[in-house]
Amino acid sequence: MIDPKSFFDFSGKSILVVGASRGGIGASIAQAFKLAGGEVTITGMEDEPAETERGRFPYVQLDVTDDAAVAALAEATPRLDVLINCAAISRRNHEYDLAIFQKVLEINLTGTVRISLAFLPQLKKSKGSVVNIGSMYGNFGSPKVPAYGASKGGVHQLTRSMAIDWAQYGIRVNAIAPGFIVTEQSRPGREDPDHYAAVVKRTPFGRWGEPDEMAGPALFLASPAASFVTGVTLLADGGYSAV
Ligand SMILES: NC(=O)c1ccc[n+]([C@@H]2O[C@H](COP(=O)([O-])OP(=O)(O)OC[C@H]3O[C@@H](n4cnc5c(N)ncnc54)[C@H](O)[C@@H]3O)[C@@H](O)[C@H]2O)c1
């Protein structure tokens, strides 16, 4: 049996967190893997990461909708043990515009599969692990962000499909469905006082979550502690979905 104390030792492991440039969930997950000994690279859409993230990790500017850029990064990455797919956008109150709807799907859902396929050779070699970041909105209706909800439902479903397919290579594929978390992406929602209060009221813990609270679930899913766990979407929502 593996010594459980070593479950979260990622020394010598190579980790890529796609979508960690704005100090949100991706950055917290990246920091946790780094503290656990991993060699972590982060990406984001911006030319440079947010000030809080600058210099903490090697950074690659990467648009997940750009086939050539994704292929070039994969080509330049000799090894990969853990892939975290965290890049996403939402456009609250604007997603019934079809162009915006398509863009959200292209980044959040197609981007996830594009990145995963690009790094499949490295993951096969390492018998690695993929953690996709879904959302509770992948399970519930989301009238103000219909494309976002559809994309995240797609991410949960894609997670199951990839898990089945890639088990033959020894690769595990799981997802996390965060609840309502304080980040830049959730700022428009948090600025709506009714929405903010409704989340607090329904969440058994009575508050929004912090990005750091998503790090433990990511480490667990990517670790040997989860060696027989694949195809799951782990809810991390302060009990919101249990109500
Ligand atoms: N904040 C929440 O309440 C919440 C809830 C559930 C799920 N999530 C999910 O968690 C993940 C991280 O979100 P966050 O809240 O930390 O937001 P964030 O805005 O801080 O992070 C999103 C990241 O995606 C990147 N990105 C955006 N468009 C991209 C593109 N075209 N190509 C490449 N990268 C791109 C951004 O550069 C950024 O690094 C997302 O998948 C989000 O959907 C967030």
Tab-separated table of C-alpha atoms and ligand atoms in Angstrom:
chain	number	residue	atom	x	y	z
A	1	MET	CA	0.000	0.000	0.000
A	2	ILE	CA	1.180	3.529	-0.736
A	3	ASP	CA	1.929	5.454	2.462
A	4	PRO	CA	-1.080	7.803	2.704
A	5	LYS	CA	1.259	10.584	3.889
A	6	SER	CA	2.761	10.614	0.388
A	7	PHE	CA	-0.574	10.876	-1.435
A	8	PHE	CA	-0.151	14.591	-1.931
A	9	ASP	CA	3.557	14.627	-2.740
A	10	PHE	CA	3.812	15.838	-6.330
A	11	SER	CA	7.632	16.099	-6.339
A	12	GLY	CA	9.008	15.467	-9.814
A	13	LYS	CA	5.563	15.793	-11.389
A	14	SER	CA	4.833	18.188	-14.204
A	15	ILE	CA	1.539	20.074	-13.938
A	16	LEU	CA	-0.158	22.386	-16.423
A	17	VAL	CA	-2.991	24.616	-15.239
A	18	VAL	CA	-4.808	26.092	-18.235
A	19	GLY	CA	-6.653	29.264	-17.212
A	20	ALA	CA	-4.861	30.435	-14.070
A	21	SER	CA	-3.906	33.996	-14.952
A	22	ARG	CA	-6.459	36.025	-13.039
A	23	GLY	CA	-5.799	34.967	-9.475
A	24	GLY	CA	-8.908	32.797	-9.327
A	25	ILE	CA	-9.500	29.083	-8.951
A	26	GLY	CA	-6.737	28.114	-11.387
A	27	ALA	CA	-4.140	30.153	-9.501
A	28	SER	CA	-5.114	28.570	-6.184
A	29	ILE	CA	-4.889	25.094	-7.693
A	30	ALA	CA	-1.503	25.960	-9.264
A	31	GLN	CA	-0.164	27.219	-5.930
A	32	ALA	CA	-1.314	24.061	-4.132
A	33	PHE	CA	0.462	21.806	-6.634
A	34	LYS	CA	3.580	23.951	-6.295
A	35	LEU	CA	3.505	23.709	-2.492
A	36	ALA	CA	3.070	19.942	-2.941
A	37	GLY	CA	6.376	19.862	-4.827
A	38	GLY	CA	5.142	19.912	-8.426
A	39	GLU	CA	6.643	21.778	-11.369
A	40	VAL	CA	3.741	23.973	-12.367
A	41	THR	CA	3.188	25.992	-15.536
A	42	ILE	CA	0.135	28.218	-15.891
A	43	THR	CA	-1.591	29.730	-18.913
A	44	GLY	CA	-4.124	32.441	-19.520
A	45	MET	CA	-5.665	34.590	-22.194
A	46	GLU	CA	-3.914	37.770	-21.057
A	47	ASP	CA	-0.447	38.892	-22.249
A	48	GLU	CA	0.683	38.716	-18.642
A	49	PRO	CA	-0.850	37.128	-15.549
A	50	ALA	CA	-2.463	39.292	-12.874
A	51	GLU	CA	-0.010	41.065	-10.600
A	52	THR	CA	-0.686	38.567	-7.809
A	53	GLU	CA	0.451	35.700	-10.047
A	54	ARG	CA	3.457	37.378	-11.703
A	55	GLY	CA	6.721	35.507	-11.209
A	56	ARG	CA	5.122	32.698	-9.211
A	57	PHE	CA	4.950	30.254	-12.111
A	58	PRO	CA	6.233	29.985	-15.664
A	59	TYR	CA	3.460	31.626	-17.720
A	60	VAL	CA	2.297	30.976	-21.279
A	61	GLN	CA	-0.212	33.241	-23.007
A	62	LEU	CA	-2.576	30.784	-24.698
A	63	ASP	CA	-5.959	31.098	-26.380
A	64	VAL	CA	-7.617	27.679	-26.069
A	65	THR	CA	-9.549	28.330	-29.292
A	66	ASP	CA	-6.308	28.634	-31.286
A	67	ASP	CA	-5.432	25.203	-32.736
A	68	ALA	CA	-1.925	26.217	-33.799
A	69	ALA	CA	-1.040	27.817	-30.454
A	70	VAL	CA	-2.325	24.813	-28.510
A	71	ALA	CA	-0.387	22.423	-30.775
A	72	ALA	CA	2.766	24.534	-30.383
A	73	LEU	CA	2.544	24.454	-26.579
A	74	ALA	CA	2.005	20.692	-26.607
A	75	GLU	CA	4.989	20.312	-28.930
A	76	ALA	CA	7.136	22.348	-26.538
A	77	THR	CA	6.039	20.311	-23.486
A	78	PRO	CA	8.044	17.095	-23.212
A	79	ARG	CA	6.315	15.743	-20.092
A	80	LEU	CA	2.981	16.114	-18.408
A	81	ASP	CA	1.564	14.291	-15.389
A	82	VAL	CA	-1.433	16.445	-14.500
A	83	LEU	CA	-3.579	18.617	-16.754
A	84	ILE	CA	-6.047	21.031	-15.173
A	85	ASN	CA	-8.587	22.496	-17.624
A	86	CYS	CA	-9.762	25.675	-15.938
A	87	ALA	CA	-10.155	28.200	-18.785
A	88	ALA	CA	-13.657	29.570	-19.175
A	89	ILE	CA	-15.704	32.695	-19.692
A	90	SER	CA	-19.279	33.689	-18.960
A	91	ARG	CA	-21.199	36.688	-20.268
A	92	ARG	CA	-24.037	37.232	-17.804
A	93	ASN	CA	-27.253	38.467	-19.474
A	94	HIS	CA	-25.707	38.376	-22.988
A	95	GLU	CA	-25.513	34.687	-23.831
A	96	TYR	CA	-28.693	34.449	-25.927
A	97	ASP	CA	-26.740	36.377	-28.559
A	98	LEU	CA	-25.757	33.463	-30.803
A	99	ALA	CA	-22.251	34.709	-31.519
A	100	ILE	CA	-21.596	34.997	-27.786
A	101	PHE	CA	-23.269	31.633	-27.162
A	102	GLN	CA	-20.917	29.976	-29.659
A	103	LYS	CA	-17.869	31.732	-28.249
A	104	VAL	CA	-18.638	30.528	-24.719
A	105	LEU	CA	-19.060	26.945	-25.971
A	106	GLU	CA	-15.884	27.193	-28.039
A	107	ILE	CA	-13.770	28.287	-25.061
A	108	ASN	CA	-15.338	26.354	-22.199
A	109	LEU	CA	-16.222	23.046	-23.857
A	110	THR	CA	-14.333	22.690	-27.138
A	111	GLY	CA	-11.290	24.321	-25.530
A	112	THR	CA	-11.272	21.592	-22.879
A	113	VAL	CA	-11.242	18.786	-25.427
A	114	ARG	CA	-8.783	20.617	-27.710
A	115	ILE	CA	-6.252	20.978	-24.897
A	116	SER	CA	-6.787	17.437	-23.623
A	117	LEU	CA	-6.288	15.891	-27.066
A	118	ALA	CA	-3.166	17.968	-27.679
A	119	PHE	CA	-1.552	16.625	-24.508
A	120	LEU	CA	-2.774	13.039	-24.882
A	121	PRO	CA	0.653	11.711	-25.981
A	122	GLN	CA	2.341	13.060	-22.824
A	123	LEU	CA	-0.519	11.837	-20.602
A	124	LYS	CA	-0.297	8.362	-22.155
A	125	LYS	CA	3.404	8.266	-21.368
A	126	SER	CA	2.942	9.354	-17.731
A	127	LYS	CA	-0.373	7.511	-17.168
A	128	GLY	CA	-1.421	10.920	-16.025
A	129	SER	CA	-4.562	12.572	-14.851
A	130	VAL	CA	-6.921	15.269	-16.138
A	131	VAL	CA	-9.063	17.460	-13.914
A	132	ASN	CA	-11.677	19.529	-15.728
A	133	ILE	CA	-13.333	22.438	-13.962
A	134	GLY	CA	-17.071	22.200	-14.430
A	135	SER	CA	-19.707	24.049	-12.452
A	136	MET	CA	-22.889	23.571	-10.504
A	137	TYR	CA	-24.460	25.316	-13.475
A	138	GLY	CA	-23.638	22.147	-15.387
A	139	ASN	CA	-26.321	20.497	-13.258
A	140	PHE	CA	-28.860	23.315	-12.757
A	141	GLY	CA	-30.604	25.590	-15.234
A	142	SER	CA	-28.838	28.922	-15.628
A	143	PRO	CA	-31.192	31.439	-17.257
A	144	LYS	CA	-28.745	34.374	-17.052
A	145	VAL	CA	-25.822	32.342	-18.424
A	146	PRO	CA	-27.432	29.721	-20.698
A	147	ALA	CA	-24.304	29.110	-22.778
A	148	TYR	CA	-22.114	28.838	-19.704
A	149	GLY	CA	-24.492	26.277	-18.173
A	150	ALA	CA	-24.655	24.282	-21.411
A	151	SER	CA	-20.872	24.358	-21.719
A	152	LYS	CA	-20.373	23.128	-18.166
A	153	GLY	CA	-22.998	20.389	-18.564
A	154	GLY	CA	-20.950	19.450	-21.625
A	155	VAL	CA	-17.746	19.445	-19.569
A	156	HIS	CA	-19.290	17.032	-17.055
A	157	GLN	CA	-20.445	14.747	-19.858
A	158	LEU	CA	-17.123	15.018	-21.702
A	159	THR	CA	-15.389	14.055	-18.454
A	160	ARG	CA	-17.324	10.785	-18.328
A	161	SER	CA	-16.686	10.024	-22.006
A	162	MET	CA	-12.958	10.746	-21.832
A	163	ALA	CA	-12.675	8.752	-18.599
A	164	ILE	CA	-14.090	5.663	-20.274
A	165	ASP	CA	-12.025	6.075	-23.425
A	166	TRP	CA	-8.716	6.949	-21.790
A	167	ALA	CA	-8.875	4.281	-19.079
A	168	GLN	CA	-7.203	2.010	-21.655
A	169	TYR	CA	-4.109	4.254	-21.342
A	170	GLY	CA	-4.212	4.372	-17.542
A	171	ILE	CA	-5.289	8.024	-17.656
A	172	ARG	CA	-7.897	9.183	-15.151
A	173	VAL	CA	-10.283	11.997	-16.093
A	174	ASN	CA	-12.373	13.735	-13.446
A	175	ALA	CA	-14.016	17.088	-12.865
A	176	ILE	CA	-14.768	19.493	-10.049
A	177	ALA	CA	-18.046	21.397	-9.956
A	178	PRO	CA	-17.338	24.457	-7.813
A	179	GLY	CA	-20.166	26.280	-6.145
A	180	PHE	CA	-20.248	30.063	-5.973
A	181	ILE	CA	-16.653	31.222	-5.542
A	182	VAL	CA	-15.242	34.737	-5.077
A	183	THR	CA	-13.242	35.419	-8.281
A	184	GLU	CA	-13.074	37.960	-11.114
A	185	GLN	CA	-15.345	35.757	-13.207
A	186	SER	CA	-18.083	35.815	-10.574
A	187	ARG	CA	-17.796	39.573	-9.992
A	188	PRO	CA	-20.843	40.545	-12.143
A	189	GLY	CA	-22.989	38.054	-10.202
A	190	ARG	CA	-21.642	39.214	-6.865
A	191	GLU	CA	-22.427	42.814	-7.770
A	192	ASP	CA	-26.121	41.863	-8.060
A	193	PRO	CA	-27.153	42.144	-4.379
A	194	ASP	CA	-30.194	39.866	-4.769
A	195	HIS	CA	-28.120	37.137	-6.390
A	196	TYR	CA	-25.342	37.512	-3.823
A	197	ALA	CA	-27.781	37.204	-0.928
A	198	ALA	CA	-29.714	34.326	-2.519
A	199	VAL	CA	-26.497	32.289	-2.772
A	200	VAL	CA	-25.596	32.984	0.862
A	201	LYS	CA	-29.123	32.070	1.968
A	202	ARG	CA	-29.254	28.732	0.158
A	203	THR	CA	-25.676	27.626	0.889
A	204	PRO	CA	-25.651	25.630	4.150
A	205	PHE	CA	-22.277	27.174	5.050
A	206	GLY	CA	-23.918	30.589	4.615
A	207	ARG	CA	-21.221	32.144	2.443
A	208	TRP	CA	-19.542	32.154	-0.957
A	209	GLY	CA	-16.485	29.892	-1.343
A	210	GLU	CA	-12.859	30.973	-1.667
A	211	PRO	CA	-10.648	29.915	-4.613
A	212	ASP	CA	-8.242	28.149	-2.219
A	213	GLU	CA	-11.068	25.803	-1.250
A	214	MET	CA	-10.954	24.294	-4.746
A	215	ALA	CA	-7.295	23.282	-4.385
A	216	GLY	CA	-7.866	20.264	-2.109
A	217	PRO	CA	-10.391	18.618	-4.438
A	218	ALA	CA	-8.005	19.123	-7.392
A	219	LEU	CA	-5.047	17.635	-5.529
A	220	PHE	CA	-7.157	14.693	-4.393
A	221	LEU	CA	-8.478	13.886	-7.859
A	222	ALA	CA	-4.978	14.097	-9.381
A	223	SER	CA	-3.338	12.083	-6.593
A	224	PRO	CA	-2.812	8.364	-5.977
A	225	ALA	CA	-5.485	8.714	-3.253
A	226	ALA	CA	-7.937	8.718	-6.175
A	227	SER	CA	-6.311	5.878	-8.137
A	228	PHE	CA	-9.670	4.122	-8.722
A	229	VAL	CA	-11.637	7.334	-9.231
A	230	THR	CA	-12.403	8.289	-12.796
A	231	GLY	CA	-15.324	9.886	-14.621
A	232	VAL	CA	-16.655	11.667	-11.539
A	233	THR	CA	-17.632	15.288	-11.081
A	234	LEU	CA	-16.897	16.237	-7.491
A	235	LEU	CA	-19.210	18.916	-6.118
A	236	ALA	CA	-17.404	21.515	-4.010
A	237	ASP	CA	-20.212	23.921	-3.245
A	238	GLY	CA	-20.622	24.328	0.504
A	239	GLY	CA	-23.673	22.069	0.343
A	240	TYR	CA	-25.631	24.234	-2.127
A	241	SER	CA	-26.643	21.213	-4.231
A	242	ALA	CA	-27.725	19.225	-1.205
A	243	VAL	CA	-30.569	21.656	-0.469
B	1	LIG	N1	-16.011	31.653	-9.799
B	1	LIG	C1	-17.007	30.804	-9.664
B	1	LIG	O1	-17.963	31.027	-8.914
B	1	LIG	C2	-16.991	29.520	-10.451
B	1	LIG	C3	-18.002	28.589	-10.205
B	1	LIG	C4	-18.002	27.408	-10.897
B	1	LIG	C5	-17.026	27.145	-11.832
B	1	LIG	N2	-16.047	28.060	-12.064
B	1	LIG	C6	-15.045	27.715	-13.064
B	1	LIG	O2	-13.747	27.774	-12.497
B	1	LIG	C7	-12.804	28.069	-13.529
B	1	LIG	C8	-11.944	29.252	-13.128
B	1	LIG	O3	-12.775	30.376	-13.036
B	1	LIG	P1	-12.477	31.641	-12.124
B	1	LIG	O4	-13.739	31.966	-11.458
B	1	LIG	O5	-11.251	31.420	-11.345
B	1	LIG	O6	-12.314	32.744	-13.233
B	1	LIG	P2	-11.094	33.532	-13.873
B	1	LIG	O7	-11.744	34.481	-14.786
B	1	LIG	O8	-10.196	34.011	-12.802
B	1	LIG	O9	-10.318	32.429	-14.707
B	1	LIG	C9	-10.626	32.103	-16.015
B	1	LIG	C10	-9.349	31.816	-16.765
B	1	LIG	O10	-9.695	31.440	-18.098
B	1	LIG	C11	-8.836	32.114	-18.973
B	1	LIG	N3	-9.450	32.250	-20.311
B	1	LIG	C12	-10.550	32.947	-20.648
B	1	LIG	N4	-10.732	32.861	-21.990
B	1	LIG	C13	-9.727	32.084	-22.471
B	1	LIG	C14	-9.359	31.634	-23.764
B	1	LIG	N5	-10.053	31.948	-24.860
B	1	LIG	N6	-8.257	30.865	-23.874
B	1	LIG	C15	-7.536	30.549	-22.794
B	1	LIG	N7	-7.821	30.932	-21.549
B	1	LIG	C16	-8.900	31.707	-21.399
B	1	LIG	C17	-8.552	33.453	-18.329
B	1	LIG	O11	-7.387	34.027	-18.882
B	1	LIG	C18	-8.404	33.024	-16.878
B	1	LIG	O12	-7.080	32.608	-16.642
B	1	LIG	C19	-13.617	28.308	-14.790
B	1	LIG	O13	-13.675	27.114	-15.534
B	1	LIG	C20	-14.977	28.655	-14.242
B	1	LIG	O14	-15.997	28.416	-15.165
B	1	LIG	C21	-16.015	29.245	-11.402
